[in-house]
Coordinates of C-alpha atoms in Angstrom, one line a residue:
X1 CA 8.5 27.9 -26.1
X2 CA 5.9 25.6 -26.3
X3 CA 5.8 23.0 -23.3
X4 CA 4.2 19.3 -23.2
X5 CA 0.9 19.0 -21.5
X6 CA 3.0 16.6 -18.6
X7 CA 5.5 19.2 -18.5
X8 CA 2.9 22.1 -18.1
X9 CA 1.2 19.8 -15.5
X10 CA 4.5 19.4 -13.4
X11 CA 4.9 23.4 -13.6
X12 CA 1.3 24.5 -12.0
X13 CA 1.4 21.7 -9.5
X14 CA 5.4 22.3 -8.4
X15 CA 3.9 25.4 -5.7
X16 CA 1.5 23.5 -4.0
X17 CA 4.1 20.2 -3.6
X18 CA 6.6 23.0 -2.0
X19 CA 3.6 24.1 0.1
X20 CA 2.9 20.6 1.2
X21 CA 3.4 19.4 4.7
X22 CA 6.6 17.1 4.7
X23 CA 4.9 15.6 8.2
X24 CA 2.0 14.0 6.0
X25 CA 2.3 10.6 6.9
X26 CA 3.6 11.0 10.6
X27 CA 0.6 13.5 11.0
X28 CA -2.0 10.6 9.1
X29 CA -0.8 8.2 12.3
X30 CA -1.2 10.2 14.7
X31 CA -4.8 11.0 14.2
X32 CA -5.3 7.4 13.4
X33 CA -3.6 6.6 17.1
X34 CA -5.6 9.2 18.7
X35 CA -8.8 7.5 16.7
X36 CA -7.9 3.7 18.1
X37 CA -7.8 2.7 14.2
X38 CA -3.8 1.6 14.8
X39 CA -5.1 -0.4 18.1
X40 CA -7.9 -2.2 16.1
X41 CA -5.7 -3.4 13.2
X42 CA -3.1 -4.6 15.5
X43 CA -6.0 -6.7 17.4
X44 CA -7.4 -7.4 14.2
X45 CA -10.5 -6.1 15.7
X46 CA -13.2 -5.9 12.6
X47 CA -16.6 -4.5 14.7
X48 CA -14.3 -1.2 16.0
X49 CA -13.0 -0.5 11.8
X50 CA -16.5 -1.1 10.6
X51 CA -17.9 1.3 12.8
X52 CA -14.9 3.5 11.8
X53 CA -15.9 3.3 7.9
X54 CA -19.4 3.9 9.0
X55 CA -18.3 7.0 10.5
X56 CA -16.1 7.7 7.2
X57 CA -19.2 6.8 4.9
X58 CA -20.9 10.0 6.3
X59 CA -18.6 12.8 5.4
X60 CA -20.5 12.7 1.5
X61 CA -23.5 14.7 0.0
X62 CA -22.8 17.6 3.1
X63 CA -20.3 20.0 3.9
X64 CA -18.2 18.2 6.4
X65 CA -19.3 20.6 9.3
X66 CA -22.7 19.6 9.1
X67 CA -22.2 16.0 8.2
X68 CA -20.1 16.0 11.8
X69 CA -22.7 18.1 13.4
X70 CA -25.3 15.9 12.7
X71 CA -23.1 12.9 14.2
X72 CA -22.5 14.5 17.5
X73 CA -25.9 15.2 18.0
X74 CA -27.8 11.7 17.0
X75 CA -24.7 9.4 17.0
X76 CA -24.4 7.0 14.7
X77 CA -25.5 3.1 13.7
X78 CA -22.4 0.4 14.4
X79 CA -21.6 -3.0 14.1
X80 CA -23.2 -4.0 17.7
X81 CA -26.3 -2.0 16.6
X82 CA -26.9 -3.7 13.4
X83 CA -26.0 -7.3 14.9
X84 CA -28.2 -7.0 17.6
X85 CA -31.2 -5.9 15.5
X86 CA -30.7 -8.7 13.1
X87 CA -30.3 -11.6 16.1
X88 CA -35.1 -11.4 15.9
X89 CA -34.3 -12.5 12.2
X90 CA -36.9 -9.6 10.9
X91 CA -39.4 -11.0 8.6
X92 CA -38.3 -9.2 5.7
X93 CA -36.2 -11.2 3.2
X94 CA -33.6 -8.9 2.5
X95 CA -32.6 -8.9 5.7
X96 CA -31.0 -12.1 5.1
X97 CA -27.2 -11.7 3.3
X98 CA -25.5 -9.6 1.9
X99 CA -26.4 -10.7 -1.5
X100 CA -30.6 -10.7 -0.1
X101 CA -30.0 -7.3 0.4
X102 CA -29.0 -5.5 -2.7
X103 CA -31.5 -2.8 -3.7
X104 CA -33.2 -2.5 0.0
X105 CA -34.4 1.0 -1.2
X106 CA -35.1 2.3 1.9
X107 CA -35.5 5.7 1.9
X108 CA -36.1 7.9 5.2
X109 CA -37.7 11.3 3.5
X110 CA -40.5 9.1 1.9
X111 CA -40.6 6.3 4.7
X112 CA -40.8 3.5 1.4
X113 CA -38.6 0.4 0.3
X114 CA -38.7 -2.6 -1.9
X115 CA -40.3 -4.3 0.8
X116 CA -43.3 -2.2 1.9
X117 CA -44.7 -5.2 3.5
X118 CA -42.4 -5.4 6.1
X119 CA -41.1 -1.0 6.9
X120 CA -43.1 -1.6 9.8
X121 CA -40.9 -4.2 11.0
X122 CA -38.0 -3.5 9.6
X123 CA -34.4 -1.9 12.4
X124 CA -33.5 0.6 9.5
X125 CA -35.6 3.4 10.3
X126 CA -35.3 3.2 14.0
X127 CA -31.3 3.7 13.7
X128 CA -30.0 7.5 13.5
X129 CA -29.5 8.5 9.7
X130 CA -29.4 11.9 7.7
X131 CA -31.0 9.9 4.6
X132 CA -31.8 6.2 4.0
X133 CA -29.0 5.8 2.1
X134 CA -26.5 5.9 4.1
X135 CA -28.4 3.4 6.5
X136 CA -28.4 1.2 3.9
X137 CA -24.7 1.6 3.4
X138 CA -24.3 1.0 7.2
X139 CA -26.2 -2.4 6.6
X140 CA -24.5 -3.3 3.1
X141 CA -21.2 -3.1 4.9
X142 CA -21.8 -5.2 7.8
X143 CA -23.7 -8.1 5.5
X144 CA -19.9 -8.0 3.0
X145 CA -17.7 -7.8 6.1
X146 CA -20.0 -10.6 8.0
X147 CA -20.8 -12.9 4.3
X148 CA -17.6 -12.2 2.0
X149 CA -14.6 -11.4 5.1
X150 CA -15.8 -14.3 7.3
X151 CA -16.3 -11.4 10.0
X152 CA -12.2 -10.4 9.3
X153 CA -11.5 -7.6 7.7
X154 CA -7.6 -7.5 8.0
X155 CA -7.6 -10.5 6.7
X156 CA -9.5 -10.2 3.9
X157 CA -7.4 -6.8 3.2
X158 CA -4.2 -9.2 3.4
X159 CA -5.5 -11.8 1.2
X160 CA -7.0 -9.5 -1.6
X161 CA -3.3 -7.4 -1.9
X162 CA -1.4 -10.6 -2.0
X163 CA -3.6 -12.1 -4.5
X164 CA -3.2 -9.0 -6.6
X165 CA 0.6 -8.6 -6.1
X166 CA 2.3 -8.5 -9.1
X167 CA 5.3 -8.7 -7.5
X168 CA 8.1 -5.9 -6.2
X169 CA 9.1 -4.9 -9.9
X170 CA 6.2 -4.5 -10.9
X171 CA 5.5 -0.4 -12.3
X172 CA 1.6 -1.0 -11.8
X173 CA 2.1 -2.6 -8.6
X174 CA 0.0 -0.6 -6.2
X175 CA -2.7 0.6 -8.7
X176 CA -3.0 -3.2 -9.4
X177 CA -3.6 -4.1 -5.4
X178 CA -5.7 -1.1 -5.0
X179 CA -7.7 -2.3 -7.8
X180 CA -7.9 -5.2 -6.0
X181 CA -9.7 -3.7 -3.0
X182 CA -11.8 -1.1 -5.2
X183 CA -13.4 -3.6 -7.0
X184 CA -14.9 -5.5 -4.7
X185 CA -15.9 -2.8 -1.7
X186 CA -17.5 -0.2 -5.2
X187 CA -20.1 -3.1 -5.0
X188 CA -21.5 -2.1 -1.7
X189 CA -24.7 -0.1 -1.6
X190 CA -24.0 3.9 -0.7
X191 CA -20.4 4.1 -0.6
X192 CA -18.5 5.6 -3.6
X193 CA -14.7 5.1 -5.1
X194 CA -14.1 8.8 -3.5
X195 CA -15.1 8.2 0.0
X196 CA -13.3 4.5 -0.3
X197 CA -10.4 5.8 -1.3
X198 CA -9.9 8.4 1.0
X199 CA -10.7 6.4 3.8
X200 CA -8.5 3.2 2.7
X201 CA -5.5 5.8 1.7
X202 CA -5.1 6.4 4.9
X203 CA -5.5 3.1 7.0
X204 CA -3.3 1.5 4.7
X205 CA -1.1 3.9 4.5
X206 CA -0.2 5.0 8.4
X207 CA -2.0 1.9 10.5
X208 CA 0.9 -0.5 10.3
X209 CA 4.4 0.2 9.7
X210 CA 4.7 -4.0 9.0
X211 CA 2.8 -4.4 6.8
X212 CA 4.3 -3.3 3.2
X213 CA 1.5 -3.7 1.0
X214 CA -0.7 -2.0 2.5
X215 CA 1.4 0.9 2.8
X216 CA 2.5 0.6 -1.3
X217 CA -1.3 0.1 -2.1
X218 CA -2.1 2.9 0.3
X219 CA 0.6 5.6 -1.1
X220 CA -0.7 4.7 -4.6
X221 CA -4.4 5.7 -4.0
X222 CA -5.6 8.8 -5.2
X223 CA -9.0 10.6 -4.1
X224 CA -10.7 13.3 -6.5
X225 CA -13.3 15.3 -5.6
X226 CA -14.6 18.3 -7.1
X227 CA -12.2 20.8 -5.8
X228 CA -9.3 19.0 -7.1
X229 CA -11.2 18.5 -10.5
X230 CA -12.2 22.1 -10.9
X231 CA -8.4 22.7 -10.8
X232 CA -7.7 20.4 -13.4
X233 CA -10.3 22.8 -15.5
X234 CA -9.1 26.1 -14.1
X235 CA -5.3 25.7 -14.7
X236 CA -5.6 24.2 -18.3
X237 CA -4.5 20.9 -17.5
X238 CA -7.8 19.1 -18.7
X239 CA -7.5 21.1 -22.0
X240 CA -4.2 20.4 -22.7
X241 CA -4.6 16.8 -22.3
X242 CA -7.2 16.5 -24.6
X243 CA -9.6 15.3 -21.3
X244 CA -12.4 17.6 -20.2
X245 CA -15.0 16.1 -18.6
X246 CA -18.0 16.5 -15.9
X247 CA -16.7 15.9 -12.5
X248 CA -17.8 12.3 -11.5
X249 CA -17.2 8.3 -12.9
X250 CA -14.8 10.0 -15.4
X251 CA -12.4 11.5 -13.4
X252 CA -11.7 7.8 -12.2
X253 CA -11.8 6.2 -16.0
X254 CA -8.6 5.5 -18.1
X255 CA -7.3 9.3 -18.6
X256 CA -9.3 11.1 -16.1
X257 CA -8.2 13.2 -12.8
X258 CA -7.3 10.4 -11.3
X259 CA -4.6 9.1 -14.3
X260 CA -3.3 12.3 -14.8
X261 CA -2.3 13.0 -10.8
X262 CA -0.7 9.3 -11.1
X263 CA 1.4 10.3 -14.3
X264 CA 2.7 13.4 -12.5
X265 CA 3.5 11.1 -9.3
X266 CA 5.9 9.0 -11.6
X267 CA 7.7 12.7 -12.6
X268 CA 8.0 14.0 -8.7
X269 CA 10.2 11.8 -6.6
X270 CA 8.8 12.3 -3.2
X271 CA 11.7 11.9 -1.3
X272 CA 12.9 15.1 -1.8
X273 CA 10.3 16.4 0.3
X274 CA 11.2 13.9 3.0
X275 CA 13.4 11.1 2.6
X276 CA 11.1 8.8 4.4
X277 CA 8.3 9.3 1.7
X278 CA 8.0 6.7 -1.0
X279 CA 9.7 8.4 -4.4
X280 CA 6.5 7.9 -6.0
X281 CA 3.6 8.8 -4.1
X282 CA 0.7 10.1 -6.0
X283 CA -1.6 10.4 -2.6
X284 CA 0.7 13.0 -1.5
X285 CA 0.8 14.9 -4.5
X286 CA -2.9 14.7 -4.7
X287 CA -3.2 15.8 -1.5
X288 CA -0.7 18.6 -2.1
X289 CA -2.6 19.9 -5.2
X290 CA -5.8 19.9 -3.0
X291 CA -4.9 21.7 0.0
X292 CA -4.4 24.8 -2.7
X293 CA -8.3 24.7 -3.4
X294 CA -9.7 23.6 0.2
X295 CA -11.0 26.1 2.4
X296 CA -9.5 24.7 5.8
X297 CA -6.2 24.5 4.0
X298 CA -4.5 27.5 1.6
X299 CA -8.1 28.3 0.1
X300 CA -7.4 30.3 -3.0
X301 CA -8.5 27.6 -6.3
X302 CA -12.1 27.2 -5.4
X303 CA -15.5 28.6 -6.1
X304 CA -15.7 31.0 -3.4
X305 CA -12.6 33.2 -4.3
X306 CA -13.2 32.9 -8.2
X307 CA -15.7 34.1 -9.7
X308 CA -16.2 30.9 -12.4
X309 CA -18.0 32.9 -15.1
X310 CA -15.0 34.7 -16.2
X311 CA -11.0 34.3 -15.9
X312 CA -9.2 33.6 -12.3
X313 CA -8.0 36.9 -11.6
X314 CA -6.4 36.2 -8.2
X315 CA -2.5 37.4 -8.7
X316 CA -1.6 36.3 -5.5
X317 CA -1.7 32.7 -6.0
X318 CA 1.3 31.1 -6.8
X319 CA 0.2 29.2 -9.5
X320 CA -1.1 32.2 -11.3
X321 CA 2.0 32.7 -13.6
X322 CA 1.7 29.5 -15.8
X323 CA -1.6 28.4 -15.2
X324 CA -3.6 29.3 -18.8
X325 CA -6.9 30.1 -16.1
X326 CA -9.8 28.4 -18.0
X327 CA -13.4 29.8 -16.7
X328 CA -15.1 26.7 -15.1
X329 CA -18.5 28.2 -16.5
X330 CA -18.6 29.5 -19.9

């Protein structure tokens, strides 16, 4: 019998929400204790979160391992670090605001910027950095914090969600809040929706118990990168939704990835994993739906144990029944 594409997507996710962990938020706030995030949004302290994003902002364009390899061995730029290099007021002008210093261009491998005039001068290449771009990213995010936040972070975080709160009824409410945040934090330099989203997920989500928007907006984010995408193609979901695409700005647009986990959300009440969840949570079922593909988690929908020229032809996942196993590469 012919099923509809939502109801096909509820059937090849069901195995990987019964193989989720039902400890997913206690387990979020307890590395966030062990971190000192919880501490510095209880003391509202902004310098020790930005250099906690920074941190975040580097786990992109590497494997993980060698992104965190990298960090242990040349440490990384913080908020002290930047402030303290800006207190000679360098002579170049982008130095300036965070508005002065949109397209900075400074790039490590080619030692050049928009302001060759003044590299020689300039605290950016002296600071630790795989590539410029995440140096600049560094910098963009202490000018918004310092220039847009009024050097407070949590309380710019407050303000934005209860600007954008349509109120408790509301069915958009936490894509609406998030949307909030997104659209203002997408506008600085080297730091995409992906890595803001999985960082912001979880501080909202697990850093504060009290604080009830943050935990909505948090439960309602949803972070898609390519592993997560490429199962969208392999099981047939994509297809049957009328909504293949390349992995990247569409998985985030109106009927992309990131829609289509959020419609399934709606149909899984949560709580029946653990009462304590929200009963729609589309970060957990996200979450659940990627830890089928990851490596360091049940590793069986990804590129190294598929070949992607041709059908899936692992019989031992659980999925393997109903999904239609679409070859990523034709």
């Amino acid at each position: 019998m012919d099923i509809t594409a939502a109801e096909f997507l509820l059937r090849v996710a069901l195995p990987s929400l019964l193989l989720a962990p039902t400890d997913y938020i206690s387990a979020i706030e307890e590395i966030l204790i062990a971190d000192g995030v919880t501490t510095a949004v209880a003391r509202r302290d902004t310098p020790f979160l930005v250099d906690w994003l920074i941190a975040v902002s580097q786990f992109q364009g590497i494997s993980d391992r060698n992104a965190a390899a990298f960090t242990a061995k040349h440490g990384l730029v913080g908020w002290g670090d930047i402030a303290d290099s800006l207190r000679p007021n360098p002579s170049c002008p982008r130095l300036r605001s965070f508005w002065s210093f949109n397209e900075c261009g400074y790039r490590k491998a080619s030692y050049a910027c928009a302001e060759p005039g003044h590299l020689t001068n300039c605290p950016l290449p002296h600071h630790p950095t795989r590539k410029g771009s995440l140096i600049q990213a560094a910098y963009a995010l202490f000018f918004f914090v310092r220039d847009l936040c009024d050097g407070d972070l949590i309380g710019w975080i407050d303000q934005r969600l209860a600007d954008a709160d349509p109120g408790l009824d509301a069915p958009d409410r936490a894509v609406r809040m998030g949307a909030a945040l997104l659209s203002r934090l997408r506008g600085i330099y080297g730091i995409g929706d992906k890595v803001w989203s999985m960082a912001l997920a979880d501080l909202l989500l697990a850093s504060d118990p009290n604080r009830e928007r943050w935990i909505t907006t948090g439960a309602g984010m949803v972070v898609v990168d390519s592993l997560l995408h490429n199962h969208l193609h392999r099981t047939g979901v994509l297809r049957r939704f009328d909504a293949d695409h390349a992995y990247g700005p569409r998985c985030y647009a109106p009927g992309g990835c990131s829609d289509l986990i959020r419609g399934l959300a709606k149909r899984v009440d949560a709580r029946q994993f653990n009462a304590d969840f929200p009963a729609c949570f589309p970060r957990f079922v996200q979450f659940a739906m990627y830890r089928l593909c990851s490596t360091q988690e049940i590793n069986l929908c990804n590129g190294v144990r598929i070949d992607d020229r041709d059908r899936c032809r692992n019989v031992a996942c659980p999925v393997f029944t109903d999904c239609d196993r679409v070859a990523l590469h034709g």
